[in-house]
mmCIF file of C-alpha atoms in Angstrom:
data_model
loop_
_atom_site.group_PDB
_atom_site.id
_atom_site.type_symbol
_atom_site.label_atom_id
_atom_site.label_comp_id
_atom_site.label_asym_id
_atom_site.label_seq_id
_atom_site.Cartn_x
_atom_site.Cartn_y
_atom_site.Cartn_z
ATOM 1 C CA MET A 115 3.820 26.990 13.556
ATOM 2 C CA ARG A 116 3.172 23.469 11.951
ATOM 3 C CA TRP A 117 5.599 21.714 14.072
ATOM 4 C CA LYS A 118 3.970 22.643 17.339
ATOM 5 C CA ARG A 119 0.516 21.429 15.627
ATOM 6 C CA ALA A 120 2.215 18.506 15.011
ATOM 7 C CA ALA A 121 3.492 18.214 18.334
ATOM 8 C CA THR A 122 0.169 18.870 19.598
ATOM 9 C CA ARG A 123 -1.384 16.038 18.046
ATOM 10 C CA ALA A 124 1.546 13.721 18.810
ATOM 11 C CA LEU A 125 0.971 14.492 22.451
ATOM 12 C CA LEU A 126 -2.995 14.338 22.244
ATOM 13 C CA VAL A 127 -2.825 11.001 20.362
ATOM 14 C CA PHE A 128 -0.303 9.487 22.846
ATOM 15 C CA SER A 129 -2.010 10.457 26.114
ATOM 16 C CA LEU A 130 -5.288 9.105 24.479
ATOM 17 C CA LEU A 131 -3.432 5.837 23.903
ATOM 18 C CA PHE A 132 -2.091 5.654 27.171
ATOM 19 C CA ALA A 133 -4.973 6.433 28.710
ATOM 20 C CA GLY A 134 -6.811 3.439 26.754
ATOM 21 C CA SER A 135 -4.109 0.700 28.058
ATOM 22 C CA ALA A 136 -4.219 1.631 31.250
ATOM 23 C CA GLY A 137 -7.577 1.643 31.885
ATOM 24 C CA ALA A 138 -7.381 -2.113 29.938
ATOM 25 C CA ARG A 139 -4.866 -3.136 32.594
ATOM 26 C CA ALA A 140 -6.269 -1.794 35.293
ATOM 27 C CA GLY A 141 -8.985 -4.453 34.882
ATOM 28 C CA GLU A 142 -12.084 -2.312 32.742
ATOM 29 C CA PRO A 143 -15.067 -5.077 31.988
ATOM 30 C CA LEU A 144 -14.373 -7.176 29.495
ATOM 31 C CA GLY A 145 -17.610 -5.869 27.695
ATOM 32 C CA ASP A 146 -21.178 -6.869 27.373
ATOM 33 C CA PRO A 147 -21.733 -10.522 27.155
ATOM 34 C CA ASP A 148 -23.254 -10.904 23.608
ATOM 35 C CA GLY A 149 -19.741 -8.662 22.922
ATOM 36 C CA ARG A 150 -21.652 -5.449 21.528
ATOM 37 C CA GLY A 151 -21.086 -1.787 22.900
ATOM 38 C CA PRO A 152 -19.402 1.089 21.850
ATOM 39 C CA ILE A 153 -15.973 0.566 19.675
ATOM 40 C CA THR A 154 -13.095 2.822 18.429
ATOM 41 C CA LEU A 155 -11.405 2.287 15.041
ATOM 42 C CA VAL A 156 -8.106 3.060 14.684
ATOM 43 C CA THR A 157 -6.235 4.098 11.226
ATOM 44 C CA GLY A 158 -3.583 6.394 9.936
ATOM 45 C CA GLY A 159 -4.402 9.665 8.501
ATOM 46 C CA ASP A 160 -7.391 10.227 6.551
ATOM 47 C CA LEU A 161 -5.745 12.801 4.069
ATOM 48 C CA THR A 162 -9.345 13.825 2.548
ATOM 49 C CA GLY A 163 -11.399 13.249 5.757
ATOM 50 C CA TYR A 164 -14.597 11.370 4.352
ATOM 51 C CA LEU A 165 -14.181 8.787 7.173
ATOM 52 C CA ARG A 166 -15.698 10.691 9.806
ATOM 53 C CA GLY A 167 -18.654 11.342 7.382
ATOM 54 C CA VAL A 168 -18.889 7.807 6.592
ATOM 55 C CA LEU A 169 -18.739 6.496 10.636
ATOM 56 C CA ASP A 170 -21.575 9.591 11.165
ATOM 57 C CA GLY A 171 -23.536 7.182 9.048
ATOM 58 C CA TRP A 172 -23.321 4.287 11.255
ATOM 59 C CA ASN A 173 -23.226 6.349 14.351
ATOM 60 C CA VAL A 174 -27.077 7.667 13.476
ATOM 61 C CA HIS A 175 -28.508 4.177 13.363
ATOM 62 C CA HIS A 176 -26.035 2.309 16.103
ATOM 63 C CA PRO A 177 -26.333 4.664 19.197
ATOM 64 C CA ARG A 178 -25.772 2.190 21.531
ATOM 65 C CA GLU A 179 -22.783 1.036 19.563
ATOM 66 C CA LYS A 180 -20.989 4.611 18.286
ATOM 67 C CA VAL A 181 -17.658 4.289 16.738
ATOM 68 C CA THR A 182 -15.000 6.519 17.556
ATOM 69 C CA LEU A 183 -12.008 7.772 15.267
ATOM 70 C CA VAL A 184 -8.510 7.694 15.848
ATOM 71 C CA GLU A 185 -6.209 8.863 13.552
ATOM 72 C CA LEU A 186 -2.445 8.081 13.465
ATOM 73 C CA PRO A 187 0.343 10.451 11.723
ATOM 74 C CA ASP A 188 0.580 9.636 7.685
ATOM 75 C CA ALA A 189 3.296 7.853 7.603
ATOM 76 C CA ALA A 190 2.852 3.999 7.528
ATOM 77 C CA ASP A 191 6.482 3.495 9.587
ATOM 78 C CA GLU A 192 4.316 5.613 12.591
ATOM 79 C CA VAL A 193 1.463 3.990 12.249
ATOM 80 C CA ARG A 194 2.612 0.551 12.935
ATOM 81 C CA ALA A 195 4.811 1.386 15.328
ATOM 82 C CA GLN A 196 1.883 3.225 17.662
ATOM 83 C CA MET A 197 -0.171 0.124 17.338
ATOM 84 C CA VAL A 198 1.959 -2.508 17.863
ATOM 85 C CA THR A 199 2.940 -1.125 20.827
ATOM 86 C CA GLU A 200 -0.756 -1.067 22.054
ATOM 87 C CA LEU A 201 -1.402 -4.544 20.511
ATOM 88 C CA ARG A 202 1.977 -5.911 22.582
ATOM 89 C CA SER A 203 0.699 -4.697 25.946
ATOM 90 C CA HIS A 204 -2.562 -5.796 25.251
ATOM 91 C CA SER A 205 -5.164 -2.886 25.254
ATOM 92 C CA ALA A 206 -8.219 -2.994 24.334
ATOM 93 C CA ARG A 207 -7.912 0.470 23.433
ATOM 94 C CA PHE A 208 -8.725 -0.016 19.432
ATOM 95 C CA ASP A 209 -11.360 -2.667 18.884
ATOM 96 C CA VAL A 210 -10.880 -2.247 14.516
ATOM 97 C CA LEU A 211 -7.658 -1.669 12.847
ATOM 98 C CA ASN A 212 -7.034 -0.306 9.868
ATOM 99 C CA ILE A 213 -3.882 -2.277 8.232
ATOM 100 C CA ASP A 214 -1.632 -2.326 5.403
ATOM 101 C CA VAL A 215 -2.153 -5.584 3.754
ATOM 102 C CA ALA A 216 1.677 -6.410 4.186
ATOM 103 C CA TRP A 217 1.155 -6.603 7.943
ATOM 104 C CA THR A 218 -1.611 -8.654 7.953
ATOM 105 C CA SER A 219 0.563 -12.316 8.744
ATOM 106 C CA GLU A 220 2.597 -10.681 11.188
ATOM 107 C CA PHE A 221 -0.255 -9.807 13.026
ATOM 108 C CA ALA A 222 -1.959 -12.643 13.024
ATOM 109 C CA ALA A 223 1.248 -14.619 13.884
ATOM 110 C CA ALA A 224 1.988 -12.696 16.941
ATOM 111 C CA GLY A 225 -2.034 -13.197 18.280
ATOM 112 C CA TRP A 226 -3.153 -9.637 18.043
ATOM 113 C CA ILE A 227 -5.700 -9.623 15.801
ATOM 114 C CA ARG A 228 -8.491 -12.621 15.784
ATOM 115 C CA PRO A 229 -9.694 -14.931 13.058
ATOM 116 C CA VAL A 230 -12.744 -13.641 11.344
ATOM 117 C CA ASP A 231 -15.925 -15.529 10.134
ATOM 118 C CA GLY A 232 -15.486 -15.125 6.134
ATOM 119 C CA THR A 233 -19.109 -16.108 5.566
ATOM 120 C CA ARG A 234 -20.772 -12.749 7.199
ATOM 121 C CA PHE A 235 -18.587 -10.834 4.274
ATOM 122 C CA PRO A 236 -19.156 -10.556 0.584
ATOM 123 C CA LEU A 237 -16.116 -11.420 -0.313
ATOM 124 C CA LYS A 238 -17.160 -13.005 -3.726
ATOM 125 C CA ARG A 239 -17.833 -9.490 -4.647
ATOM 126 C CA PHE A 240 -14.080 -8.624 -4.103
ATOM 127 C CA LEU A 241 -11.531 -8.736 -6.867
ATOM 128 C CA PRO A 242 -9.831 -11.932 -6.064
ATOM 129 C CA PRO A 243 -6.193 -10.949 -5.417
ATOM 130 C CA VAL A 244 -6.902 -8.953 -2.250
ATOM 131 C CA VAL A 245 -8.766 -11.417 0.013
ATOM 132 C CA ASP A 246 -5.350 -13.438 -0.044
ATOM 133 C CA THR A 247 -3.921 -10.452 1.589
ATOM 134 C CA ALA A 248 -5.957 -11.271 4.503
ATOM 135 C CA THR A 249 -5.173 -14.893 5.201
ATOM 136 C CA PHE A 250 -2.648 -16.353 6.993
ATOM 137 C CA ARG A 251 -1.715 -19.990 7.313
ATOM 138 C CA GLY A 252 -5.095 -20.919 5.145
ATOM 139 C CA ARG A 253 -7.162 -18.961 7.874
ATOM 140 C CA LEU A 254 -8.890 -15.368 7.212
ATOM 141 C CA TYR A 255 -8.178 -12.967 9.910
ATOM 142 C CA ALA A 256 -8.697 -9.683 8.116
ATOM 143 C CA VAL A 257 -11.302 -8.431 5.888
ATOM 144 C CA PRO A 258 -10.252 -6.124 2.301
ATOM 145 C CA TYR A 259 -10.918 -2.618 2.594
ATOM 146 C CA VAL A 260 -8.898 -0.828 0.169
ATOM 147 C CA THR A 261 -6.905 -2.137 -2.855
ATOM 148 C CA ASN A 262 -3.821 -0.675 -4.609
ATOM 149 C CA ALA A 263 -1.595 -1.534 -7.488
ATOM 150 C CA GLY A 264 1.257 0.355 -9.001
ATOM 151 C CA LEU A 265 0.843 1.842 -12.197
ATOM 152 C CA LEU A 266 3.419 3.429 -15.341
ATOM 153 C CA TYR A 267 2.423 6.940 -15.911
ATOM 154 C CA TYR A 268 4.015 8.014 -19.277
ATOM 155 C CA ARG A 269 4.066 11.457 -21.126
ATOM 156 C CA LYS A 270 1.834 10.571 -24.031
ATOM 157 C CA ASP A 271 2.307 13.957 -25.682
ATOM 158 C CA VAL A 272 6.581 13.286 -26.283
ATOM 159 C CA LEU A 273 5.534 9.181 -26.753
ATOM 160 C CA ASP A 274 2.990 10.813 -29.870
ATOM 161 C CA ARG A 275 5.586 13.184 -31.460
ATOM 162 C CA GLU A 276 7.880 10.103 -31.763
ATOM 163 C CA GLY A 277 5.238 7.738 -32.824
ATOM 164 C CA ALA A 278 5.835 4.878 -29.847
ATOM 165 C CA ARG A 279 3.660 2.912 -28.068
ATOM 166 C CA PRO A 280 3.374 2.894 -24.118
ATOM 167 C CA PRO A 281 5.876 0.278 -23.485
ATOM 168 C CA ARG A 282 5.265 -3.219 -22.710
ATOM 169 C CA THR A 283 8.714 -4.569 -21.833
ATOM 170 C CA TRP A 284 11.621 -3.242 -20.062
ATOM 171 C CA ALA A 285 13.382 -3.646 -22.794
ATOM 172 C CA GLU A 286 11.180 -0.703 -24.396
ATOM 173 C CA LEU A 287 11.077 1.066 -21.549
ATOM 174 C CA ALA A 288 14.686 1.297 -20.954
ATOM 175 C CA ARG A 289 15.318 1.846 -24.796
ATOM 176 C CA LEU A 290 12.599 4.865 -24.785
ATOM 177 C CA ALA A 291 13.997 5.893 -21.213
ATOM 178 C CA ARG A 292 17.642 6.305 -22.485
ATOM 179 C CA THR A 293 16.874 7.246 -26.244
ATOM 180 C CA VAL A 294 13.800 9.510 -26.260
ATOM 181 C CA ALA A 295 14.200 11.065 -22.721
ATOM 182 C CA PRO A 296 16.767 13.182 -23.287
ATOM 183 C CA LYS A 297 15.953 14.832 -26.696
ATOM 184 C CA TYR A 298 12.958 16.451 -24.503
ATOM 185 C CA GLY A 299 15.397 17.381 -21.264
ATOM 186 C CA LEU A 300 13.591 14.561 -19.231
ATOM 187 C CA ASP A 301 14.811 11.856 -17.043
ATOM 188 C CA GLY A 302 13.988 8.338 -18.044
ATOM 189 C CA TYR A 303 11.955 6.710 -15.161
ATOM 190 C CA ALA A 304 11.623 6.651 -11.990
ATOM 191 C CA GLY A 305 9.530 4.863 -9.000
ATOM 192 C CA GLN A 306 10.281 5.351 -5.147
ATOM 193 C CA PHE A 307 13.489 4.143 -4.230
ATOM 194 C CA LEU A 308 14.350 5.983 -0.786
ATOM 195 C CA PRO A 309 15.064 2.974 1.791
ATOM 196 C CA TYR A 310 11.173 3.048 3.136
ATOM 197 C CA GLU A 311 8.310 0.589 2.688
ATOM 198 C CA GLY A 312 8.115 2.159 -1.312
ATOM 199 C CA LEU A 313 11.382 0.804 -2.146
ATOM 200 C CA THR A 314 10.498 -3.042 -0.663
ATOM 201 C CA ALA A 315 7.298 -2.614 -3.318
ATOM 202 C CA ASN A 316 9.538 -1.510 -6.448
ATOM 203 C CA VAL A 317 11.763 -4.541 -5.422
ATOM 204 C CA VAL A 318 9.150 -6.725 -5.200
ATOM 205 C CA GLU A 319 7.406 -5.442 -8.080
ATOM 206 C CA ALA A 320 10.663 -6.158 -10.074
ATOM 207 C CA VAL A 321 10.815 -9.617 -8.983
ATOM 208 C CA GLN A 322 7.522 -10.409 -9.359
ATOM 209 C CA SER A 323 7.136 -9.464 -12.816
ATOM 210 C CA ALA A 324 10.447 -11.768 -13.959
ATOM 211 C CA GLY A 325 8.258 -14.485 -12.222
ATOM 212 C CA GLY A 326 10.320 -14.456 -9.041
ATOM 213 C CA SER A 327 9.744 -14.271 -5.382
ATOM 214 C CA VAL A 328 11.413 -13.040 -2.235
ATOM 215 C CA LEU A 329 10.286 -15.063 0.055
ATOM 216 C CA ALA A 330 8.300 -18.261 -0.142
ATOM 217 C CA GLY A 331 5.643 -20.878 2.336
ATOM 218 C CA GLU A 332 4.149 -17.608 4.036
ATOM 219 C CA GLY A 333 7.870 -16.540 4.875
ATOM 220 C CA THR A 334 9.298 -19.495 6.205
ATOM 221 C CA ARG A 335 11.868 -20.204 2.627
ATOM 222 C CA VAL A 336 14.478 -17.342 1.031
ATOM 223 C CA THR A 337 14.040 -17.790 -2.682
ATOM 224 C CA VAL A 338 15.956 -14.436 -4.100
ATOM 225 C CA ASP A 339 18.582 -16.578 -5.494
ATOM 226 C CA SER A 340 16.928 -17.650 -8.368
ATOM 227 C CA PRO A 341 17.580 -16.492 -12.367
ATOM 228 C CA ALA A 342 14.223 -14.987 -12.310
ATOM 229 C CA ALA A 343 14.640 -13.089 -9.063
ATOM 230 C CA ARG A 344 17.818 -12.034 -10.542
ATOM 231 C CA ARG A 345 16.390 -10.646 -13.684
ATOM 232 C CA GLY A 346 13.643 -8.527 -11.837
ATOM 233 C CA LEU A 347 16.778 -7.087 -9.452
ATOM 234 C CA SER A 348 18.585 -6.170 -12.521
ATOM 235 C CA PHE A 349 16.203 -4.467 -14.366
ATOM 236 C CA LEU A 350 16.515 -1.617 -11.334
ATOM 237 C CA LEU A 351 20.334 -1.907 -10.699
ATOM 238 C CA ASP A 352 21.175 -1.812 -14.366
ATOM 239 C CA GLY A 353 18.945 1.150 -14.622
ATOM 240 C CA VAL A 354 20.946 3.206 -12.308
ATOM 241 C CA ARG A 355 23.969 1.866 -13.743
ATOM 242 C CA GLU A 356 22.858 2.733 -17.495
ATOM 243 C CA GLY A 357 21.859 6.144 -16.199
ATOM 244 C CA TRP A 358 17.905 5.769 -17.227
ATOM 245 C CA ILE A 359 16.861 5.943 -13.593
ATOM 246 C CA PRO A 360 18.418 9.286 -12.263
ATOM 247 C CA ARG A 361 20.314 9.237 -9.459
ATOM 248 C CA ARG A 362 17.986 11.695 -7.861
ATOM 249 C CA ALA A 363 15.620 8.910 -7.893
ATOM 250 C CA LEU A 364 17.450 7.252 -5.145
ATOM 251 C CA ALA A 365 15.329 10.027 -2.740
ATOM 252 C CA TYR A 366 11.794 9.702 -4.400
ATOM 253 C CA LYS A 367 8.951 8.623 -2.318
ATOM 254 C CA GLU A 368 5.804 8.972 -3.630
ATOM 255 C CA GLU A 369 4.898 12.788 -3.582
ATOM 256 C CA GLU A 370 8.741 13.228 -4.598
ATOM 257 C CA SER A 371 8.188 11.002 -7.784
ATOM 258 C CA ARG A 372 4.706 12.314 -8.463
ATOM 259 C CA LYS A 373 5.762 15.751 -8.491
ATOM 260 C CA SER A 374 8.841 15.205 -10.973
ATOM 261 C CA PHE A 375 6.620 14.050 -13.296
ATOM 262 C CA GLN A 376 3.907 16.216 -12.665
ATOM 263 C CA ASP A 377 6.507 19.108 -13.068
ATOM 264 C CA GLY A 378 7.321 17.779 -16.375
ATOM 265 C CA HIS A 379 10.623 16.466 -15.576
ATOM 266 C CA LEU A 380 9.910 12.603 -16.160
ATOM 267 C CA LEU A 381 8.986 10.416 -19.089
ATOM 268 C CA PHE A 382 7.801 7.633 -17.230
ATOM 269 C CA LEU A 383 6.833 7.111 -13.485
ATOM 270 C CA ARG A 384 5.800 3.873 -11.375
ATOM 271 C CA ASN A 385 3.234 5.492 -8.856
ATOM 272 C CA TRP A 386 -0.259 5.125 -7.099
ATOM 273 C CA PRO A 387 -3.526 5.572 -9.267
ATOM 274 C CA TYR A 388 -3.816 8.197 -6.484
ATOM 275 C CA ALA A 389 -1.391 10.327 -8.714
ATOM 276 C CA TYR A 390 -3.821 10.508 -11.730
ATOM 277 C CA ALA A 391 -5.843 13.001 -10.354
ATOM 278 C CA LEU A 392 -3.697 15.159 -9.229
ATOM 279 C CA ALA A 393 -1.138 15.058 -12.617
ATOM 280 C CA GLY A 394 -4.484 16.486 -14.289
ATOM 281 C CA GLY A 395 -5.198 18.610 -11.914
ATOM 282 C CA PRO A 396 -5.333 22.702 -12.743
ATOM 283 C CA THR A 397 -1.556 23.354 -11.291
ATOM 284 C CA SER A 398 -0.252 20.366 -12.915
ATOM 285 C CA LYS A 399 1.949 21.238 -15.981
ATOM 286 C CA VAL A 400 1.123 17.848 -17.451
ATOM 287 C CA ALA A 401 -2.468 17.995 -17.504
ATOM 288 C CA GLY A 402 -3.718 16.365 -20.516
ATOM 289 C CA LYS A 403 -0.645 15.377 -21.891
ATOM 290 C CA PHE A 404 -0.109 11.804 -19.800
ATOM 291 C CA GLY A 405 -1.491 8.290 -19.678
ATOM 292 C CA ALA A 406 -1.306 5.040 -17.077
ATOM 293 C CA VAL A 407 -0.928 1.734 -18.357
ATOM 294 C CA PRO A 408 -0.137 -1.360 -16.352
ATOM 295 C CA LEU A 409 3.609 -1.708 -15.356
ATOM 296 C CA PRO A 410 5.956 -3.399 -17.738
ATOM 297 C CA GLY A 411 7.477 -6.524 -17.035
ATOM 298 C CA PRO A 412 10.722 -8.384 -19.143
ATOM 299 C CA ASP A 413 8.249 -10.151 -21.903
ATOM 300 C CA GLY A 414 4.973 -8.137 -21.496
ATOM 301 C CA PRO A 415 2.806 -6.751 -18.747
ATOM 302 C CA GLY A 416 4.527 -6.864 -15.009
ATOM 303 C CA ALA A 417 3.294 -7.885 -11.905
ATOM 304 C CA SER A 418 2.566 -4.896 -8.993
ATOM 305 C CA ALA A 419 2.929 -5.119 -5.731
ATOM 306 C CA LEU A 420 -0.657 -5.493 -4.024
ATOM 307 C CA GLY A 421 -0.986 -2.010 -1.562
ATOM 308 C CA GLY A 422 -3.992 -0.878 0.221
ATOM 309 C CA SER A 423 -5.289 -2.083 3.862
ATOM 310 C CA ASN A 424 -7.272 -4.459 5.706
ATOM 311 C CA LEU A 425 -9.594 -4.268 8.505
ATOM 312 C CA ALA A 426 -8.703 -6.545 11.599
ATOM 313 C CA VAL A 427 -10.625 -6.992 14.922
ATOM 314 C CA ASN A 428 -8.097 -6.539 18.143
ATOM 315 C CA ALA A 429 -7.330 -9.740 19.996
ATOM 316 C CA HIS A 430 -8.780 -8.410 23.082
ATOM 317 C CA SER A 431 -11.654 -6.158 22.116
ATOM 318 C CA ARG A 432 -14.346 -6.138 24.312
ATOM 319 C CA HIS A 433 -17.037 -5.878 21.766
ATOM 320 C CA PRO A 434 -15.763 -7.987 19.012
ATOM 321 C CA GLU A 435 -19.569 -8.338 17.467
ATOM 322 C CA THR A 436 -19.819 -4.576 17.028
ATOM 323 C CA ALA A 437 -16.213 -4.630 15.614
ATOM 324 C CA ALA A 438 -17.153 -7.430 13.028
ATOM 325 C CA ALA A 439 -20.598 -5.714 12.191
ATOM 326 C CA LEU A 440 -18.476 -2.208 11.596
ATOM 327 C CA ILE A 441 -16.571 -3.811 9.225
ATOM 328 C CA SER A 442 -19.608 -5.617 7.695
ATOM 329 C CA TYR A 443 -20.509 -1.973 6.907
ATOM 330 C CA LEU A 444 -17.499 -0.102 5.887
ATOM 331 C CA THR A 445 -16.785 -3.021 3.194
ATOM 332 C CA SER A 446 -20.358 -3.063 1.729
ATOM 333 C CA GLU A 447 -20.975 -1.701 -1.683
ATOM 334 C CA PRO A 448 -22.488 1.789 -0.964
ATOM 335 C CA VAL A 449 -19.563 2.804 1.286
ATOM 336 C CA GLN A 450 -16.891 1.099 -0.796
ATOM 337 C CA ARG A 451 -18.746 3.422 -3.719
ATOM 338 C CA ARG A 452 -18.138 6.426 -1.200
ATOM 339 C CA VAL A 453 -14.268 5.185 -0.433
ATOM 340 C CA LEU A 454 -13.658 6.133 -4.303
ATOM 341 C CA THR A 455 -15.968 8.844 -4.826
ATOM 342 C CA GLU A 456 -14.673 10.731 -1.414
ATOM 343 C CA GLY A 457 -11.563 8.895 -0.627
ATOM 344 C CA ALA A 458 -9.952 8.890 -3.224
ATOM 345 C CA LEU A 459 -9.173 5.303 -2.907
ATOM 346 C CA PRO A 460 -9.561 2.136 -5.210
ATOM 347 C CA PRO A 461 -12.392 0.301 -3.720
ATOM 348 C CA VAL A 462 -12.207 -3.619 -3.536
ATOM 349 C CA TRP A 463 -15.554 -4.620 -5.118
ATOM 350 C CA ALA A 464 -14.961 -5.607 -8.670
ATOM 351 C CA ASP A 465 -18.324 -4.179 -9.762
ATOM 352 C CA LEU A 466 -17.439 -0.721 -9.434
ATOM 353 C CA TYR A 467 -14.342 -0.689 -11.808
ATOM 354 C CA ALA A 468 -17.086 -1.451 -14.795
ATOM 355 C CA ASP A 469 -19.663 1.508 -13.486
ATOM 356 C CA PRO A 470 -19.826 3.742 -16.725
ATOM 357 C CA ARG A 471 -20.691 6.682 -14.277
ATOM 358 C CA LEU A 472 -17.280 5.906 -12.043
ATOM 359 C CA VAL A 473 -15.317 5.272 -15.154
ATOM 360 C CA ARG A 474 -16.102 8.762 -16.900
ATOM 361 C CA ARG A 475 -14.974 9.796 -13.228
ATOM 362 C CA PHE A 476 -12.190 8.132 -12.855
ATOM 363 C CA PRO A 477 -11.003 7.070 -16.236
ATOM 364 C CA TYR A 478 -7.819 5.100 -15.104
ATOM 365 C CA LEU A 479 -10.489 2.635 -13.545
ATOM 366 C CA PRO A 480 -9.974 -0.362 -15.833
ATOM 367 C CA THR A 481 -6.450 -0.297 -16.151
ATOM 368 C CA LEU A 482 -6.254 -0.437 -12.315
ATOM 369 C CA LYS A 483 -8.380 -3.751 -12.546
ATOM 370 C CA ARG A 484 -6.226 -5.234 -14.787
ATOM 371 C CA ALA A 485 -3.406 -4.244 -12.753
ATOM 372 C CA VAL A 486 -4.763 -5.581 -9.305
ATOM 373 C CA LEU A 487 -5.869 -8.844 -10.773
ATOM 374 C CA THR A 488 -2.441 -9.438 -12.184
ATOM 375 C CA ALA A 489 -0.772 -8.012 -9.099
ATOM 376 C CA ARG A 490 0.528 -10.315 -5.949
ATOM 377 C CA PRO A 491 0.892 -9.594 -1.963
ATOM 378 C CA ARG A 492 4.221 -7.419 -1.303
ATOM 379 C CA LEU A 493 5.501 -10.273 1.355
ATOM 380 C CA LYS A 494 3.726 -12.574 3.192
ATOM 381 C CA SER A 495 5.770 -13.180 6.546
ATOM 382 C CA PRO A 496 5.125 -13.345 10.277
ATOM 383 C CA ARG A 497 8.544 -11.251 10.453
ATOM 384 C CA TYR A 498 7.421 -8.688 7.692
ATOM 385 C CA ASP A 499 8.662 -5.442 9.517
ATOM 386 C CA GLN A 500 12.232 -7.004 9.697
ATOM 387 C CA VAL A 501 12.226 -8.485 5.991
ATOM 388 C CA SER A 502 11.440 -5.400 4.632
ATOM 389 C CA LEU A 503 13.544 -3.056 6.504
ATOM 390 C CA ALA A 504 16.526 -5.623 4.944
ATOM 391 C CA VAL A 505 15.608 -5.206 1.525
ATOM 392 C CA GLN A 506 15.184 -1.728 1.899
ATOM 393 C CA ALA A 507 18.901 -1.532 3.358
ATOM 394 C CA VAL A 508 20.165 -3.925 0.793
ATOM 395 C CA MET A 509 18.817 -2.527 -2.539
ATOM 396 C CA HIS A 510 19.482 1.173 -1.642
ATOM 397 C CA ASP A 511 22.989 0.430 -1.120
ATOM 398 C CA ALA A 512 23.215 -1.700 -4.031
ATOM 399 C CA LEU A 513 21.698 1.377 -6.018
ATOM 400 C CA VAL A 514 23.474 3.934 -4.357
ATOM 401 C CA HIS A 515 27.184 2.013 -4.968
ATOM 402 C CA ARG A 516 26.064 0.834 -8.463
ATOM 403 C CA LEU A 517 26.728 -3.204 -7.030
ATOM 404 C CA SER A 518 26.458 -6.012 -9.180
ATOM 405 C CA THR A 519 23.341 -8.236 -9.334
ATOM 406 C CA ASP A 520 25.659 -11.098 -7.870
ATOM 407 C CA ALA A 521 26.720 -8.744 -4.898
ATOM 408 C CA THR A 522 23.270 -7.776 -3.917
ATOM 409 C CA VAL A 523 21.677 -11.158 -4.124
ATOM 410 C CA ALA A 524 24.463 -12.962 -1.944
ATOM 411 C CA ARG A 525 23.753 -9.896 0.607
ATOM 412 C CA LEU A 526 20.231 -10.192 0.459
ATOM 413 C CA GLU A 527 20.158 -14.227 0.963
ATOM 414 C CA ARG A 528 22.408 -13.672 3.795
ATOM 415 C CA GLU A 529 20.523 -10.875 5.640
ATOM 416 C CA LEU A 530 16.861 -12.712 4.768
ATOM 417 C CA ARG A 531 18.215 -16.125 6.062
ATOM 418 C CA ALA A 532 19.539 -14.545 9.291
ATOM 419 C CA ILE A 533 15.842 -13.457 9.972
ATOM 420 C CA VAL A 534 13.897 -16.482 8.252
ATOM 421 C CA SER A 535 16.419 -18.268 11.025
ATOM 422 C CA ARG A 536 15.224 -16.420 13.899
ATOM 423 C CA GLY A 537 11.471 -17.600 13.397
#
């Protein structure tokens, strides 16, 4: 029955998309001269259902500018594919797009989203690194909505028995994963290593933590063949070769890795903050037995890949003023508070991370703030999708076949140069 419901939902979404696109191409009016009127917000699946309540608050006070929510499938690749299909056809079906932070440069370079006036939004109240994800070539093309940074989850009970502290460096993590984990029947360390977007995040984190980069100059230069980048890639490649990253982890996405940790099979886990509440839930075997710290790096704390999403206005929106006003509402302090308390998503407002009531309820907030402040965007490139796919394919093949760092870097540089040269 689940596949039937999924198919029905997909058919409904497709019909809505087609109807909207056809209407725009058939010469529907471009909207009111002042750019105000009803609009549509498109997003990936809202897993907690909080967003409809937030939008109800807007609709009550804006009866002539009501917003309709369209939810696409949960998977990021599906969300991007459906958005791109609409945007390429110059459809006005979607006015406001909730896009992955990594897509901003690509969408801006293609002319699919319009620049926004930063003075309309409280950007100075946001965590500084998140604003960079919304820019392309020095201009603001979106507004940060939620953020994210990877954390290192660890078995506190196990480390306490060993008299060990949570690792701050890769060497400490590797030593504990290699020597302590087997004593307790645990795997050492896992992240997200299946060939999908999560692997890109893990690879970029390792490279950035070592002080390197995959691309530079807004995606115009390939920089993966450097001592720092090689050191970052070797951290992952050596982990699989030496066995403290188990081979089963090469099939992990976020949920598979979370469940492995939550079921008591892992000593260390790299994952996003959403895993904290679930690992501490009533059905978790590690509830009360784990902690979370910033990701380690080669010589101290590392640098997470900055996650989250930005809100952008379709370049062909018929009501861009209302679209911008909605974004202002969604990025206001009261709504950002609800993003955390009802949506379980990390907000972009810096002050919320020091709110005593929120910290009591979400004790990982101070750790997450430190992680976000040292995080960097995944990859900024107008050809982000192609770049990410190349990173996934090359790195997963290297991990599966235990290739050397030299062979991995040579292939990765060759494929990335081919993509950049086409730009």
